[in-house]
Short mmCIF file of C-alpha atoms and ligand atoms in Angstrom, two decimals:
data_model
loop_
_atom_site.label_atom_id
_atom_site.label_comp_id
_atom_site.label_asym_id
_atom_site.label_seq_id
_atom_site.Cartn_x
_atom_site.Cartn_y
_atom_site.Cartn_z
CA MET A 164 -1.40 -22.69 -5.13
CA THR A 165 -1.01 -19.70 -7.36
CA PRO A 166 -0.51 -16.32 -5.73
CA PHE A 167 -3.29 -14.04 -6.96
CA LEU A 168 -3.67 -11.37 -4.28
CA THR A 169 -1.77 -8.12 -4.18
CA VAL A 170 -0.55 -6.82 -0.83
CA ALA A 171 -3.29 -4.15 -0.99
CA GLU A 172 -5.94 -6.83 -1.51
CA VAL A 173 -4.71 -8.71 1.56
CA ARG A 174 -5.09 -5.47 3.53
CA LEU A 175 -8.63 -5.09 2.17
CA ILE A 176 -9.45 -8.59 3.40
CA GLU A 177 -8.08 -7.72 6.83
CA GLN A 178 -10.15 -4.53 6.95
CA GLN A 179 -13.38 -6.29 6.00
CA LEU A 180 -12.84 -9.18 8.42
CA MET A 181 -12.09 -6.76 11.23
CA LYS A 182 -15.42 -5.05 10.52
CA ILE A 183 -17.13 -8.35 11.27
CA VAL A 184 -15.09 -8.94 14.43
CA ASN A 185 -15.59 -5.36 15.68
CA ALA A 186 -19.32 -5.54 15.05
CA LYS A 187 -19.48 -8.67 17.19
CA ALA A 188 -17.68 -6.86 19.97
CA SER A 189 -20.13 -3.97 19.96
CA SER A 190 -23.48 -5.59 19.21
CA LYS A 191 -25.44 -8.69 20.08
CA ASP A 192 -28.14 -8.02 17.51
CA ALA A 193 -28.11 -11.01 15.16
CA ASN A 194 -29.63 -9.02 12.31
CA ILE A 195 -27.01 -6.31 12.51
CA LEU A 196 -24.22 -8.87 12.66
CA ALA A 197 -25.60 -10.76 9.69
CA THR A 198 -25.81 -7.54 7.68
CA VAL A 199 -22.25 -6.51 8.54
CA ARG A 200 -21.02 -9.97 7.53
CA GLU A 201 -22.99 -9.90 4.29
CA LEU A 202 -21.68 -6.45 3.37
CA ALA A 203 -18.09 -7.45 4.11
CA MET A 204 -18.38 -10.61 2.05
CA ALA A 205 -20.05 -8.74 -0.83
CA THR A 206 -17.22 -6.18 -0.83
CA LEU A 207 -14.61 -8.93 -0.95
CA ASN A 208 -16.45 -10.82 -3.64
CA GLU A 209 -16.66 -7.69 -5.76
CA LYS A 210 -13.15 -6.33 -5.22
CA LEU A 211 -10.99 -9.44 -5.15
CA PRO A 212 -9.68 -10.73 -8.46
CA LEU A 213 -10.73 -14.05 -9.84
CA GLY A 214 -8.43 -16.88 -8.95
CA GLU A 215 -8.86 -20.62 -8.80
CA ASP A 216 -8.87 -20.45 -5.00
CA LYS A 217 -11.08 -17.40 -4.61
CA GLU A 218 -14.20 -19.31 -3.68
CA THR A 219 -12.44 -21.48 -1.11
CA LEU A 220 -10.88 -18.38 0.32
CA LEU A 221 -14.18 -16.50 0.61
CA LYS A 222 -15.81 -19.49 2.26
CA ALA A 223 -13.05 -19.64 4.85
CA ALA A 224 -13.29 -15.87 5.36
CA GLU A 225 -16.98 -16.15 6.07
CA ALA A 226 -16.28 -18.47 9.00
CA VAL A 227 -14.08 -15.94 10.81
CA GLU A 228 -15.41 -15.23 14.30
CA ASP A 229 -12.77 -13.36 16.28
CA ARG A 230 -9.47 -11.53 16.13
CA LEU A 231 -7.45 -14.73 16.46
CA ASP A 232 -9.31 -16.23 13.48
CA VAL A 233 -8.42 -13.13 11.46
CA THR A 234 -4.75 -13.41 12.41
CA LEU A 235 -4.64 -17.09 11.44
CA PHE A 236 -6.56 -16.43 8.26
CA LEU A 237 -4.13 -13.69 7.24
CA GLU A 238 -1.18 -16.00 7.92
CA ASN A 239 -2.72 -18.54 5.56
CA LEU A 240 -3.00 -15.87 2.88
CA HIS A 241 0.77 -15.61 2.74
CA VAL A 242 1.00 -18.28 0.03
CA TYR A 243 -1.54 -16.41 -2.10
CA THR A 244 0.21 -13.05 -1.83
CA ILE A 245 2.08 -11.69 -4.82
CA PRO A 246 5.24 -10.09 -3.40
CA PHE A 247 6.58 -6.76 -4.57
CA LYS A 248 9.34 -7.82 -6.95
CA ALA A 249 12.59 -7.38 -5.01
CA ILE A 250 14.71 -4.62 -6.53
CA SER A 251 18.49 -4.45 -6.22
CA GLU A 252 20.68 -1.42 -5.49
CA LYS A 253 21.70 -1.50 -9.15
CA GLY A 254 18.06 -1.39 -10.17
CA ILE A 255 17.44 1.57 -7.87
CA GLU A 256 20.45 3.44 -9.25
CA LYS A 257 19.06 2.95 -12.72
CA LEU A 258 15.71 4.44 -11.72
CA PHE A 259 17.33 7.54 -10.24
CA LYS A 260 20.16 7.98 -12.69
CA LYS A 261 20.35 11.75 -12.32
CA GLU A 262 20.81 11.66 -8.56
CA LYS A 263 24.25 12.34 -7.24
CA LYS A 264 25.08 10.48 -4.03
CA LEU A 265 21.83 8.59 -3.97
CA LYS A 266 21.05 7.27 -0.53
CA MET A 267 19.99 3.63 -0.56
CA PRO A 268 17.18 2.08 1.47
CA LYS A 269 17.93 -0.89 3.71
CA LEU A 270 16.87 -3.51 1.22
CA ASP A 271 17.69 -6.49 3.43
CA GLU A 272 15.07 -5.27 5.93
CA VAL A 273 12.22 -5.01 3.44
CA ASN A 274 9.29 -7.43 3.76
CA TRP A 275 8.43 -7.79 0.07
CA LYS A 276 5.08 -9.39 0.85
CA GLY A 277 4.15 -6.48 3.08
CA ILE A 278 4.57 -3.48 0.80
CA SER A 279 2.69 -1.91 -2.08
CA TYR A 280 5.40 0.69 -2.52
CA LEU A 281 9.00 1.07 -1.43
CA SER A 282 9.96 4.44 -0.03
CA TRP A 283 12.77 5.99 1.96
CA GLN A 284 14.09 9.40 2.86
CA ASP A 285 17.47 11.07 2.77
CA ILE A 286 17.22 13.20 5.91
CA GLY A 287 20.27 15.27 4.90
CA THR A 288 18.82 16.46 1.61
CA HIS A 289 15.12 16.29 2.61
CA ARG A 290 14.50 14.05 -0.34
CA GLN A 291 12.03 11.20 -0.44
CA TYR A 292 12.15 8.41 -2.97
CA MET A 293 9.35 6.10 -3.94
CA ILE A 294 9.17 3.03 -6.15
CA ILE A 295 6.15 1.12 -7.33
CA GLU A 296 6.18 -2.12 -9.28
CA ARG A 297 3.66 -3.36 -11.77
CA GLU A 298 4.12 -6.68 -13.53
CA GLY A 299 7.84 -6.54 -13.00
CA GLN A 300 8.23 -2.96 -14.21
CA PHE A 301 9.48 -0.38 -11.73
CA THR A 302 8.58 3.31 -11.64
CA GLY A 303 10.60 5.70 -9.49
CA LEU A 304 9.44 8.99 -8.07
CA LYS A 305 11.43 11.64 -6.27
CA GLY A 306 10.23 14.54 -4.16
CA THR A 307 11.13 16.78 -1.26
CA VAL A 308 9.87 16.53 2.29
CA SER A 309 8.47 19.56 4.15
CA GLY A 310 5.63 20.54 6.45
CA THR A 311 6.38 17.82 8.96
CA ASN A 312 4.52 17.39 12.27
CA ALA A 313 1.17 17.78 10.58
CA LYS A 314 -1.98 15.72 10.80
CA GLY A 315 -4.13 15.10 7.80
CA ILE A 316 -5.39 12.71 5.18
CA CYS A 317 -2.68 10.79 3.33
CA ALA A 318 -2.99 11.03 -0.45
CA ILE A 319 -1.76 7.45 -0.82
CA CYS A 320 -3.68 5.41 1.77
CA ASN A 321 -6.53 7.91 2.24
CA GLU A 322 -6.46 7.67 6.02
CA HIS A 323 -6.04 10.23 8.78
CA SER A 324 -2.48 10.13 9.99
CA ASP A 325 0.76 11.95 10.87
CA VAL A 326 1.70 13.42 7.52
CA HIS A 327 4.23 15.62 5.73
CA LEU A 328 4.20 17.34 2.39
CA PHE A 329 5.70 15.47 -0.52
CA THR A 330 6.55 17.88 -3.31
CA ALA A 331 7.46 16.76 -6.79
CA LYS A 332 8.28 18.82 -9.81
CA VAL A 333 5.80 18.16 -12.56
CA LYS A 334 5.59 19.50 -16.06
CA GLY A 335 3.30 22.48 -16.37
CA GLN A 336 2.31 24.29 -19.51
CA ALA A 337 4.82 25.00 -22.24
CA ASP A 338 7.55 22.89 -20.68
CA ALA A 339 7.65 24.96 -17.51
CA TYR A 340 7.91 23.00 -14.30
CA LYS A 341 5.68 23.54 -11.37
CA SER A 342 5.66 22.08 -7.90
CA TYR A 343 2.99 19.69 -6.87
CA SER A 344 2.53 19.01 -3.16
CA GLN A 345 0.45 16.47 -1.36
CA TYR A 346 0.29 15.20 2.20
CA ILE A 347 1.41 11.64 2.74
CA CYS A 348 2.05 9.45 5.81
CA ASP A 349 5.29 9.97 7.73
CA ASP A 350 5.46 6.28 8.47
CA VAL A 351 5.90 4.29 5.27
CA GLU A 352 5.34 0.96 6.99
CA LYS A 353 2.02 2.06 8.47
CA CYS A 354 1.00 3.62 5.17
CA ASN A 355 1.71 0.37 3.34
CA HIS A 356 -0.33 -1.45 5.93
CA ARG A 357 -3.29 0.84 5.27
CA ILE A 358 -3.32 0.70 1.49
CA LYS A 359 -6.39 -1.14 0.35
CA ASP A 360 -6.78 0.54 -3.00
CA TYR A 361 -3.72 -0.01 -5.15
CA GLU A 362 -5.08 2.18 -7.96
CA ARG A 363 -5.01 5.22 -5.68
CA LEU A 364 -1.29 4.64 -5.15
CA VAL A 365 -0.69 4.30 -8.90
CA GLN A 366 -2.68 7.50 -9.47
CA PHE A 367 -0.60 9.30 -6.84
CA VAL A 368 2.63 8.28 -8.56
CA GLU A 369 1.35 9.17 -12.01
CA ASN A 370 0.11 12.59 -10.88
CA ASN A 371 3.59 13.31 -9.55
CA LEU A 372 5.66 12.10 -12.47
CA VAL A 373 7.44 14.66 -14.57
ZN1 LIG B 118 -0.62 6.82 3.98
#
């Protein structure tokens, strides 16, 4: 079995399957249920990448009836999930070379098959660090945390949540720097769990890079 699903794609599958399960809980109308199922399957068929096991996977997804089925199905997806490539403390230091006294995340606690991005804060300096990985290449992003205790739409996962402002310095015109602020989730784990569109995350990081 070759892993072919990103963590974000697994989350998309969960979201679509839960739509089917939730529809069943709220309606007995067979036509409505069939439509919801068709729409969910069409979304998955369109958005999931091609892989030798895609068809088998979609067929199994179509048979999901309740929450327990979804849980079991997601467990089976584990073997198909491409993990975030584990980064070492050395690798992190390299990404943030200019930082003095860089605070490290707890790497031994990270579930690499459960994240689309790695992020942690240094409460003392109000800094937040973020790392994304694409085909083995890491990109690091640094910003400051402010405006906590707010509610809003997260710029990364696009969902309503407890958020704070993440401010990065980006290059403006004529080499001047300007600040660029966006609201993102306070809870990195929850945010990762909500990401269904990996490109939005990449766009967020790119918009914030100096
Ligand atoms: Zn979020």
